[in-house]
PDB file of C-alpha atoms and ligand atoms in Angstrom:
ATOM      1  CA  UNK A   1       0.000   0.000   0.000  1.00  0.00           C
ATOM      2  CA  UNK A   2       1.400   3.080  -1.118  1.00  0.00           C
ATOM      3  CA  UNK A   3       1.625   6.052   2.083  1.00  0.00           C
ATOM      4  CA  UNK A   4      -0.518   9.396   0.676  1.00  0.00           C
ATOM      5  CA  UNK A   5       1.402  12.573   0.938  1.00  0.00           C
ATOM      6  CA  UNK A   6       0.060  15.252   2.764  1.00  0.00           C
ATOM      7  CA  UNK A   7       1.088  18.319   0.980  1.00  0.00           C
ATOM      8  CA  UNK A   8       2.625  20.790   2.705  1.00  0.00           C
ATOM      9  CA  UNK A   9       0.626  23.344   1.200  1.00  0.00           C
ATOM     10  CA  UNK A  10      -2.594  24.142   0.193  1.00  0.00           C
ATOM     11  CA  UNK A  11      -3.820  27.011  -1.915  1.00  0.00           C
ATOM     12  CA  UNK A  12      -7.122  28.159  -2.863  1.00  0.00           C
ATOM     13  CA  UNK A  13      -7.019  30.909  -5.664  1.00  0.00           C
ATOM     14  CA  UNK A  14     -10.537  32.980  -6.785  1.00  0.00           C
ATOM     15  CA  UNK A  15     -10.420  35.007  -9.183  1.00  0.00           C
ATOM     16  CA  UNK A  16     -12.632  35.916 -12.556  1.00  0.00           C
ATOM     17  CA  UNK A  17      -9.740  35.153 -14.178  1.00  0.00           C
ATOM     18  CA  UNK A  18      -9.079  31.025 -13.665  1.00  0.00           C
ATOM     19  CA  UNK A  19      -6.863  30.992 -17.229  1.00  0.00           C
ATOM     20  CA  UNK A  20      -4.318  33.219 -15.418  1.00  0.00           C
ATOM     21  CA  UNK A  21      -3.400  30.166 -13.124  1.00  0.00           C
ATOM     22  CA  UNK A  22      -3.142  27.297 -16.186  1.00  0.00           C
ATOM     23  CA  UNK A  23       0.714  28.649 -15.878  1.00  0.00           C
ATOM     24  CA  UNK A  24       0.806  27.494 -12.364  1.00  0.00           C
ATOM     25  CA  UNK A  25       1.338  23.449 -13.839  1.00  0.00           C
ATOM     26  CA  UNK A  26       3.981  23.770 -15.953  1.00  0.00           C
ATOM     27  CA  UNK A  27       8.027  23.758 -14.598  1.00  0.00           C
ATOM     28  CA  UNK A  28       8.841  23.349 -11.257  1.00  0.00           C
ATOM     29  CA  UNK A  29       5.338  24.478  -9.112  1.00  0.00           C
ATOM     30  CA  UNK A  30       3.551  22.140 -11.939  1.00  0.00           C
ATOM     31  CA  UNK A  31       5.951  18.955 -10.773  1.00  0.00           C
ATOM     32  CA  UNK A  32       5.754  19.732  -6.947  1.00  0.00           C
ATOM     33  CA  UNK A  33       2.405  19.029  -7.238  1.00  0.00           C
ATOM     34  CA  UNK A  34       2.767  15.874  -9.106  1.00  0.00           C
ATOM     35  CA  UNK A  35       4.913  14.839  -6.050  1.00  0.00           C
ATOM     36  CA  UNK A  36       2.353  15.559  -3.886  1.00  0.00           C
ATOM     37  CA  UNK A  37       4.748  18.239  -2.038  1.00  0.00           C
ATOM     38  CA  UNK A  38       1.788  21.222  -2.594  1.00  0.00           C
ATOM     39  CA  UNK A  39      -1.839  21.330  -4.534  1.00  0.00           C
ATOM     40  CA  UNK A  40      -4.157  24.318  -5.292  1.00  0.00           C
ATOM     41  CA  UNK A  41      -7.537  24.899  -6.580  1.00  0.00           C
ATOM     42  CA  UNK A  42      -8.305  27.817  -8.708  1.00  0.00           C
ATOM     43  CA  UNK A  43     -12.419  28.917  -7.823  1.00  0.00           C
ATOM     44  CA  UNK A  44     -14.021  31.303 -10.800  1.00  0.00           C
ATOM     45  CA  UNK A  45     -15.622  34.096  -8.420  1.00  0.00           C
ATOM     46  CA  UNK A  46     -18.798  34.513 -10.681  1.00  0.00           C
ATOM     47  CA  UNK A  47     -19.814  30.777  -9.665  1.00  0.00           C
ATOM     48  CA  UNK A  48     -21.140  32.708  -6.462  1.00  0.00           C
ATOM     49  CA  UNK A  49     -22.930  34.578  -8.365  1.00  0.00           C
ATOM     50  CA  UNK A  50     -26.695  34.426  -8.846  1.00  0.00           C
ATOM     51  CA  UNK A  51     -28.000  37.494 -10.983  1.00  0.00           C
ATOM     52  CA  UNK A  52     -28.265  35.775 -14.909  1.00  0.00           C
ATOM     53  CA  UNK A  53     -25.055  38.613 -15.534  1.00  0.00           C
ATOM     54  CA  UNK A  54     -22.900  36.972 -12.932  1.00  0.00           C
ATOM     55  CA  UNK A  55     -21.992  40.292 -11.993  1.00  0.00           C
ATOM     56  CA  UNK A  56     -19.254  40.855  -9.249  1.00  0.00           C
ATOM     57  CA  UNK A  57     -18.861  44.861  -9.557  1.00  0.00           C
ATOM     58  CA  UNK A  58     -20.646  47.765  -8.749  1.00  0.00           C
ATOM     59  CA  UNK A  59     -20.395  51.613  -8.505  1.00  0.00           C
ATOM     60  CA  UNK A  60     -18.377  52.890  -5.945  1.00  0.00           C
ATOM     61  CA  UNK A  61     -20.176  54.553  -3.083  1.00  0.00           C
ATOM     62  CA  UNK A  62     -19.273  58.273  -2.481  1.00  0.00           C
ATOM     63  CA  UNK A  63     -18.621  58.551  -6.058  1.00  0.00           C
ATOM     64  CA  UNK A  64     -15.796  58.551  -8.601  1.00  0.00           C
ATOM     65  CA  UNK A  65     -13.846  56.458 -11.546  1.00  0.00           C
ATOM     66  CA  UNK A  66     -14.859  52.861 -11.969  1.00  0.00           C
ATOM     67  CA  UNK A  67     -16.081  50.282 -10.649  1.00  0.00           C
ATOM     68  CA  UNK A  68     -15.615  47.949  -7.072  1.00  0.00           C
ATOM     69  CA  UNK A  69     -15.906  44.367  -6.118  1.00  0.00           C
ATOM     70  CA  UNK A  70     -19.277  43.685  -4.667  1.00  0.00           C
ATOM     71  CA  UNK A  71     -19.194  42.146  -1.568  1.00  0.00           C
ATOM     72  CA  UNK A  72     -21.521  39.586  -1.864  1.00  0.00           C
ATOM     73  CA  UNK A  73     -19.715  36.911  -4.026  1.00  0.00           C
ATOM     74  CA  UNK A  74     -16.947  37.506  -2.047  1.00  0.00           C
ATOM     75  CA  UNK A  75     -18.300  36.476   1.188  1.00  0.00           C
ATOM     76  CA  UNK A  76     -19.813  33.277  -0.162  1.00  0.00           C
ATOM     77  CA  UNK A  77     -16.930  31.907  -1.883  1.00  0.00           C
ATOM     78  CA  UNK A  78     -14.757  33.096   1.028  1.00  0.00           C
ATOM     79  CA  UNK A  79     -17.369  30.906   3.291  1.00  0.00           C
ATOM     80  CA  UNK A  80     -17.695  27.759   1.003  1.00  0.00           C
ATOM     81  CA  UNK A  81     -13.883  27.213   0.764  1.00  0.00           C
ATOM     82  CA  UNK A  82     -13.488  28.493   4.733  1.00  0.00           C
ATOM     83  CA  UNK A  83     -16.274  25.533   5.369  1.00  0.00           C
ATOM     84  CA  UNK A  84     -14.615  23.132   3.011  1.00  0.00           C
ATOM     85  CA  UNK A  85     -11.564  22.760   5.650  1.00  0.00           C
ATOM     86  CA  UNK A  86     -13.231  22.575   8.796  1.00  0.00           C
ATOM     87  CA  UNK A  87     -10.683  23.544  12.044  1.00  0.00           C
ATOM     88  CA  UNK A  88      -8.222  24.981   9.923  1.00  0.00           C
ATOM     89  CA  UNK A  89      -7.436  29.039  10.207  1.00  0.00           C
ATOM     90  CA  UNK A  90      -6.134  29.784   6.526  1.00  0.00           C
ATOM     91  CA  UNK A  91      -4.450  32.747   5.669  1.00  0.00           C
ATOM     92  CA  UNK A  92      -6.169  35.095   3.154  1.00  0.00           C
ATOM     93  CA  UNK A  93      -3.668  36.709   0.958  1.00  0.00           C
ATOM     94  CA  UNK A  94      -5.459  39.919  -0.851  1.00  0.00           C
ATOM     95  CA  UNK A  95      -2.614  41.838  -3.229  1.00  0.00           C
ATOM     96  CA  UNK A  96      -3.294  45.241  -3.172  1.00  0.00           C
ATOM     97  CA  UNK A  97      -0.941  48.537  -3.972  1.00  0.00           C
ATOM     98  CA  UNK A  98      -1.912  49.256  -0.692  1.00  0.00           C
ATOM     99  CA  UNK A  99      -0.662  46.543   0.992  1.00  0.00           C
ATOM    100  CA  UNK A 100       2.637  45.700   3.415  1.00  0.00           C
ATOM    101  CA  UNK A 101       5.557  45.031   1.260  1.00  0.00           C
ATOM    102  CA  UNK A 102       5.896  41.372   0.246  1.00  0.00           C
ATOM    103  CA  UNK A 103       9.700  40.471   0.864  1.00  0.00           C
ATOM    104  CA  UNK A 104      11.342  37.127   1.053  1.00  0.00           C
ATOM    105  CA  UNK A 105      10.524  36.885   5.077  1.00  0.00           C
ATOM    106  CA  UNK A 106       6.900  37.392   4.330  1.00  0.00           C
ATOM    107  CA  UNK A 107       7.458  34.426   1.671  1.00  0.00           C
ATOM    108  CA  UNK A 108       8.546  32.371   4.559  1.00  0.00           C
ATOM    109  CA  UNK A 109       5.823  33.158   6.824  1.00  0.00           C
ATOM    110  CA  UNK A 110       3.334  32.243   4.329  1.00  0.00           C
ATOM    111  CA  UNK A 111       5.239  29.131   3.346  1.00  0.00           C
ATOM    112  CA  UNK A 112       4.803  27.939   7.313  1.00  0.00           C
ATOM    113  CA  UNK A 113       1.048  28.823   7.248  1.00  0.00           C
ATOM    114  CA  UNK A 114      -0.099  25.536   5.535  1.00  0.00           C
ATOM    115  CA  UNK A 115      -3.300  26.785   4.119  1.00  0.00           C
ATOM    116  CA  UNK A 116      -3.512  29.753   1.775  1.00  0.00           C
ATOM    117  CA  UNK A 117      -6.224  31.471  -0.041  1.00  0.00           C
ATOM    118  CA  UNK A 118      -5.825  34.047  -2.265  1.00  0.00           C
ATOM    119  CA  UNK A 119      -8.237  37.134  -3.463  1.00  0.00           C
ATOM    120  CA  UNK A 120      -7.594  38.474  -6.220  1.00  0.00           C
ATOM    121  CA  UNK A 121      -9.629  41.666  -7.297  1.00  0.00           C
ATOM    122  CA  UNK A 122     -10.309  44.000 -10.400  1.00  0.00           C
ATOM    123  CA  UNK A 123     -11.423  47.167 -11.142  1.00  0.00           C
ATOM    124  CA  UNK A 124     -10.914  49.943  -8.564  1.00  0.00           C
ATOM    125  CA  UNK A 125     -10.590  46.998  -6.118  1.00  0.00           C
ATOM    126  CA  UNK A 126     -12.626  44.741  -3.461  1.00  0.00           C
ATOM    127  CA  UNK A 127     -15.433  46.873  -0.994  1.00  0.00           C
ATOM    128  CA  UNK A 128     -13.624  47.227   1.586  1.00  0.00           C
ATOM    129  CA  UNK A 129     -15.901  44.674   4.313  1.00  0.00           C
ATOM    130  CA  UNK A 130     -14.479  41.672   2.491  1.00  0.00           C
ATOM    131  CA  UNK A 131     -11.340  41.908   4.538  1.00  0.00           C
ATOM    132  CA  UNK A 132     -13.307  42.891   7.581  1.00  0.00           C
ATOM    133  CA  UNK A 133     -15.773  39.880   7.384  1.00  0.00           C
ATOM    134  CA  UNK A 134     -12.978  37.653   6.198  1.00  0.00           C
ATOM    135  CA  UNK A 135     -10.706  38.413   9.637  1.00  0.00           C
ATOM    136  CA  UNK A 136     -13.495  36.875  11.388  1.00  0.00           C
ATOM    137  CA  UNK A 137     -11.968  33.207  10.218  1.00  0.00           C
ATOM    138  CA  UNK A 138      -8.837  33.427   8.669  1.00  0.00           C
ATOM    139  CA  UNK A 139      -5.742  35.389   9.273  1.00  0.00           C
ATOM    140  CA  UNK A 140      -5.604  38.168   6.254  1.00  0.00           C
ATOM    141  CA  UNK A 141      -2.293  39.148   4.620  1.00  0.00           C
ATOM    142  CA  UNK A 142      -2.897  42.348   2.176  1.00  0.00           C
ATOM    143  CA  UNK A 143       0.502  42.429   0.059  1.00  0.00           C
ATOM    144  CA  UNK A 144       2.253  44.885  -2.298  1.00  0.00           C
ATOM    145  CA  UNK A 145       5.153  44.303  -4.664  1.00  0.00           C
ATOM    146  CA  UNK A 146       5.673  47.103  -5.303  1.00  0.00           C
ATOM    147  CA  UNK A 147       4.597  50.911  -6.162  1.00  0.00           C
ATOM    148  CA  UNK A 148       2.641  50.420  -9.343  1.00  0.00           C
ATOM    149  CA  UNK A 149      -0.626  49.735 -10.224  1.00  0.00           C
ATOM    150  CA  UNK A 150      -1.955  46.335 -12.142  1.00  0.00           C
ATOM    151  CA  UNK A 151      -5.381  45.450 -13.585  1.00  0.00           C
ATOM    152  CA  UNK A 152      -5.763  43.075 -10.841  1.00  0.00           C
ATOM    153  CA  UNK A 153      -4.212  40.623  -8.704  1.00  0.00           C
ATOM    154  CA  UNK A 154      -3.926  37.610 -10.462  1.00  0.00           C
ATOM    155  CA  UNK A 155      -0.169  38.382 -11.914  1.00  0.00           C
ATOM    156  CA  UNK A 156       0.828  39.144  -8.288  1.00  0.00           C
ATOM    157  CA  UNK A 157      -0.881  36.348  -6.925  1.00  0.00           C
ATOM    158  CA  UNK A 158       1.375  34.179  -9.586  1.00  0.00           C
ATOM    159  CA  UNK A 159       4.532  35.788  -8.352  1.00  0.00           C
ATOM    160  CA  UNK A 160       3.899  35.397  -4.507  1.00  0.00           C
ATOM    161  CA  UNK A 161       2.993  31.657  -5.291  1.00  0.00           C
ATOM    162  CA  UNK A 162       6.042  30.950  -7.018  1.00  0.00           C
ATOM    163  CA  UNK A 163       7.786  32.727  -4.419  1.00  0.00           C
ATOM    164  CA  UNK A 164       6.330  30.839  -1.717  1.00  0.00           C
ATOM    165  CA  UNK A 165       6.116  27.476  -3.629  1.00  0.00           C
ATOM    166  CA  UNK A 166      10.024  27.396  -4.094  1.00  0.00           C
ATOM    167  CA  UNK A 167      10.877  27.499  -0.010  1.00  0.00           C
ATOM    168  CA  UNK A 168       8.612  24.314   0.239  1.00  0.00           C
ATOM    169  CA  UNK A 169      11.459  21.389   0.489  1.00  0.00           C
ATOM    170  CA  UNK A 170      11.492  19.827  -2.361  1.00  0.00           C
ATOM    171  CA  UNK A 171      10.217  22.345  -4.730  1.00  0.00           C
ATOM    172  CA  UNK A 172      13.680  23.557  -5.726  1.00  0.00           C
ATOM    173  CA  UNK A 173      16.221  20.579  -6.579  1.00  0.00           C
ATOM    174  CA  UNK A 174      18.960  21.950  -5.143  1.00  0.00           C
ATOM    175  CA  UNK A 175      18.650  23.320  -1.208  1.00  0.00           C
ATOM    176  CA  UNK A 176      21.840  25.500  -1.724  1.00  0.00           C
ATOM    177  CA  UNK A 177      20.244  28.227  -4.039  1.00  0.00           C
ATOM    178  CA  UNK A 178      18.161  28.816  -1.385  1.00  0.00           C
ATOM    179  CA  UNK A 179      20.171  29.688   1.580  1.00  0.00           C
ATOM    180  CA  UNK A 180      22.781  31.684  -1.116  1.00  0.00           C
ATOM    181  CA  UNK A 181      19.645  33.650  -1.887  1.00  0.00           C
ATOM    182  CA  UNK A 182      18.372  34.086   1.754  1.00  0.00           C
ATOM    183  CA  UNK A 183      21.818  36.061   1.935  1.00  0.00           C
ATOM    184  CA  UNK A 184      20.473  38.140  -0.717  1.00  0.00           C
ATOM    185  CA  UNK A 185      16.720  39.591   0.501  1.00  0.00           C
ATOM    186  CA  UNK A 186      16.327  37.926   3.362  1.00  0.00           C
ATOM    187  CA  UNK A 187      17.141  41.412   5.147  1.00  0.00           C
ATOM    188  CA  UNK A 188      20.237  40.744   6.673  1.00  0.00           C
ATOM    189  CA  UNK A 189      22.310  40.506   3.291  1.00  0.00           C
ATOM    190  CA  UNK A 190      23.195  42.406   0.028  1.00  0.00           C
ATOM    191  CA  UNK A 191      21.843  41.626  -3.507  1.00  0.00           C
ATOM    192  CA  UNK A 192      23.745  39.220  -5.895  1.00  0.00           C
ATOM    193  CA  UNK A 193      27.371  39.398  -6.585  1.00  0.00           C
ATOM    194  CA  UNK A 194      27.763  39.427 -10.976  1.00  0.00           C
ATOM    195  CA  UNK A 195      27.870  35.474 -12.671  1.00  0.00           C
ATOM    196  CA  UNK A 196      29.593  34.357 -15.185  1.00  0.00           C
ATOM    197  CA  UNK A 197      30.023  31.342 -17.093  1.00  0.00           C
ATOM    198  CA  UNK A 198      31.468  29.878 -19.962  1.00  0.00           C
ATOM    199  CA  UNK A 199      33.777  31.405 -22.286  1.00  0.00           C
ATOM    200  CA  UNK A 200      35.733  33.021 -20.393  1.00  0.00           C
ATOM    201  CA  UNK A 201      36.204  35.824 -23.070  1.00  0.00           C
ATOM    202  CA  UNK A 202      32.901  36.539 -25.169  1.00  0.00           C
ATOM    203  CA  UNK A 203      32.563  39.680 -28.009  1.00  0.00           C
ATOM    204  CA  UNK A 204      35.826  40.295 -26.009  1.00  0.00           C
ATOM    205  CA  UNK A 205      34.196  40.646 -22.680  1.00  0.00           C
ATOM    206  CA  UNK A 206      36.349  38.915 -20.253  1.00  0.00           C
ATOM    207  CA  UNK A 207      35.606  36.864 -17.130  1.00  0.00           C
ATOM    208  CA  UNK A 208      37.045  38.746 -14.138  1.00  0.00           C
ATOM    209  CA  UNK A 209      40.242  36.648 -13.693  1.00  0.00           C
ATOM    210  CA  UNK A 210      39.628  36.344  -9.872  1.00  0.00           C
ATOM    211  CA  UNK A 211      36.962  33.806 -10.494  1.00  0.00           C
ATOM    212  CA  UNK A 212      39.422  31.584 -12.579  1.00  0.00           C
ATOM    213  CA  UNK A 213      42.537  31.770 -10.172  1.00  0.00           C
ATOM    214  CA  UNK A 214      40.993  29.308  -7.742  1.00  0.00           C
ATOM    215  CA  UNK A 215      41.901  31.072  -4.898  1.00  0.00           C
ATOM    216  CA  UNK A 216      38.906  30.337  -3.129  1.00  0.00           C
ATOM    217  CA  UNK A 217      39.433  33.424  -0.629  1.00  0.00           C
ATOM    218  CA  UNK A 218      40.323  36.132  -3.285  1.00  0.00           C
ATOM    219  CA  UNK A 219      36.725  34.697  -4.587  1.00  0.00           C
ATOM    220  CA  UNK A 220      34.797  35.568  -1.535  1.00  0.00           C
ATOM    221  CA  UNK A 221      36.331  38.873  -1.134  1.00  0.00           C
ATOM    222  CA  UNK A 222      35.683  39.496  -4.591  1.00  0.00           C
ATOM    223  CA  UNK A 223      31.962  38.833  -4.619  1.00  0.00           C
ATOM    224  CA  UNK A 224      31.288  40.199  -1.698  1.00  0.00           C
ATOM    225  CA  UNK A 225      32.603  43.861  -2.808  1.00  0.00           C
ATOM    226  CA  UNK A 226      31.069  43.352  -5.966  1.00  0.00           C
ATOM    227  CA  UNK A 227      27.764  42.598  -3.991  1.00  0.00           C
ATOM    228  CA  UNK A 228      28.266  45.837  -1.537  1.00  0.00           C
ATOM    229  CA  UNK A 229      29.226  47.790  -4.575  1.00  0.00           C
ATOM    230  CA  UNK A 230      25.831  46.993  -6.003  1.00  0.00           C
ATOM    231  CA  UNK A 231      23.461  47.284  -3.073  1.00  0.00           C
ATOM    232  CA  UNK A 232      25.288  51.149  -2.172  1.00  0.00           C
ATOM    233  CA  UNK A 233      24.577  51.860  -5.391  1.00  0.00           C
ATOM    234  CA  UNK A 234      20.755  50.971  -6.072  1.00  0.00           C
ATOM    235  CA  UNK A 235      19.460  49.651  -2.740  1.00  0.00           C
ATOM    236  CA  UNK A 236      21.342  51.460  -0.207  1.00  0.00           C
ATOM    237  CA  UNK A 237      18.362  50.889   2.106  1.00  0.00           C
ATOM    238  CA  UNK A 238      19.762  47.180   2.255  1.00  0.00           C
ATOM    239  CA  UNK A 239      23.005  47.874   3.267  1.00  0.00           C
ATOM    240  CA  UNK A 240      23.674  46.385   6.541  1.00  0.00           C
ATOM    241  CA  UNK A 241      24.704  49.362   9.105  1.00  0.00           C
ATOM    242  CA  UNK A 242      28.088  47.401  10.051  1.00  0.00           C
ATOM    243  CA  UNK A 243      28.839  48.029   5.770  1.00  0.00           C
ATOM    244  CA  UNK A 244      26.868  51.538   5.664  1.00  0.00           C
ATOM    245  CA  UNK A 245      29.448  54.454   5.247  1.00  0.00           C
ATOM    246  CA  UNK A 246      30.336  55.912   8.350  1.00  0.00           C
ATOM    247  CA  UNK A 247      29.296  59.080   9.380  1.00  0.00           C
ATOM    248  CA  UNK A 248      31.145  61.835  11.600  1.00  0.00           C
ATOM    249  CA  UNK A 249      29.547  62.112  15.355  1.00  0.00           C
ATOM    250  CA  UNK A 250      27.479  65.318  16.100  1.00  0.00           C
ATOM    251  CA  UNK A 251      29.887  67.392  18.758  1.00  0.00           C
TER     252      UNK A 251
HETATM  253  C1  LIG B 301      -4.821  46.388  -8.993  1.00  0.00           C
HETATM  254  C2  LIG B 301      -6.612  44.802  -7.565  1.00  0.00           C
HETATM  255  N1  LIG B 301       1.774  45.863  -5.930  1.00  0.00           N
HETATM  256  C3  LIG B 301       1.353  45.258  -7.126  1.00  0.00           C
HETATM  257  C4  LIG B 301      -0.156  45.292  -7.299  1.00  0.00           C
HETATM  258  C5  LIG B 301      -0.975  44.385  -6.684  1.00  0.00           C
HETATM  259  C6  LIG B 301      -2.364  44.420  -6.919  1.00  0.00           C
HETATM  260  C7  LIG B 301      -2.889  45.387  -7.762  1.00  0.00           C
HETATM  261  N2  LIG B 301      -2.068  46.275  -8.348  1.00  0.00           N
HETATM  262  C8  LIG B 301      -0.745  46.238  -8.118  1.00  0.00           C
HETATM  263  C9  LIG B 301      -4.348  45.491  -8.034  1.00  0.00           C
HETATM  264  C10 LIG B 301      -6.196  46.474  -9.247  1.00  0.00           C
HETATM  265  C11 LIG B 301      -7.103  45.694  -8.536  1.00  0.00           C
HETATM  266  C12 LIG B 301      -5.270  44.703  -7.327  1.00  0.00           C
END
């Protein structure tokens, strides 16, 4: 008798979008759930729906551009997947420009949370109650990458999966990229150091001969100026204080 694998992960996607997610089974997410490591279920929010339009938006109270999520659909497919998993608390991630920033440590909370649903909304955005009513039963994550505005959530919701997906063991084949990467964005570290491969000279663009002496210290050092050099220059917020450039006491 074969043992079943419980997954360590379970994701619940609605959208009016479902097509957006066929992406989600090919490559590495797409074979992780072949090997039973995660599993997801992408819901079409108009199937709560019950006018003959299937409508899900609105005008916007108070006035102004567009249009909003009504609240209604919302609520019941929040409550039919919610009472699909009885004693469970999920997490409801909602992406939203005005969300917390979603960095790699917020990628490894929601990797540890088990069961994750995601909202993803159009238009000017979801009335605002959804969140409210949802808090009631599941913890709610509203998430940002980053100061720009899309025509929805579904292509964040594809990039915080994959980000999440990837810290599950046994997503990513080799363990190693991971903690080199945690160095990285995981808030304590600097960005990438350059890569190179093969040739070593290319449209006469040479390898920096460092990485070819085999002097595995001169290596280090290298990378990790090259890595300082690059954070100072486009993320000094990431620059770790002991690095930052030091500046004169006040007398
Ligand atoms: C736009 C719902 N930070 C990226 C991001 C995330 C979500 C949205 N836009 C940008 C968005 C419209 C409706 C979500």
């Amino acid at each position: 008798m074969t043992a079943e694998r419980v997954p360590r992960l379970a994701l619940d996607i609605v959208t009016i979008f479902p097509d957006y997610f066929a992406p989600l089974g090919l490559s590495l997410i797409g074979k992780a759930r072949d090997a039973g490591l995660l599993t997801w279920t992408v819901h079409d929010l108009r199937d709560w729906t019950h006018d003959r339009h299937r409508t899900v938006d609105d005008t916007p109270y108070g006035g102004g551009a567009g249009m909003v999520m009504k609240p209604e659909p919302w609520g019941d497919a929040l409550d039919a997947i919610a009472d699909a998993h009885p004693g469970t608390r999920p997490t409801l991630v909602v992406p939203s420009p005005a969300g917390e920033p979603f960095r790699q440590s917020v990628a490894h909370e929601l990797a540890g949370a088990g069961r994750l649903v995601f909202a993803c909304g159009r238009y000017e955005g979801i009335d605002a109650r959804v969140v409210e009513y949802a808090r009631t039963r599941m913890d709610v994550r509203e998430l940002s990458l980053g100061d720009y505005v899309l025509n929805g959530g579904e292509v964040a919701v594809l990039a915080i999966v994959e980000a999440v997906a990837r810290l599950i063991p046994g997503v990513v084949g080799n363990p190693d990229s991971l903690v080199e990467e945690s160095h990285a964005v995981d808030g304590e570290g600097l960005l990438e150091y350059p890569v190179y491969t093969k040739p070593a000279s290319w449209h006469r663009l040479d390898v920096p001969g460092v990485l070819l002496s085999g002097n595995h210290g001169a290596i280090a050092a290298w990378r990790r100026a090259r890595a300082l050099e690059r954070t100072t220059a486009t993320r000094p917020d990431l620059v770790p204080e002991a690095h930052a450039p030091l500046h004169l006491a006040a007398d």
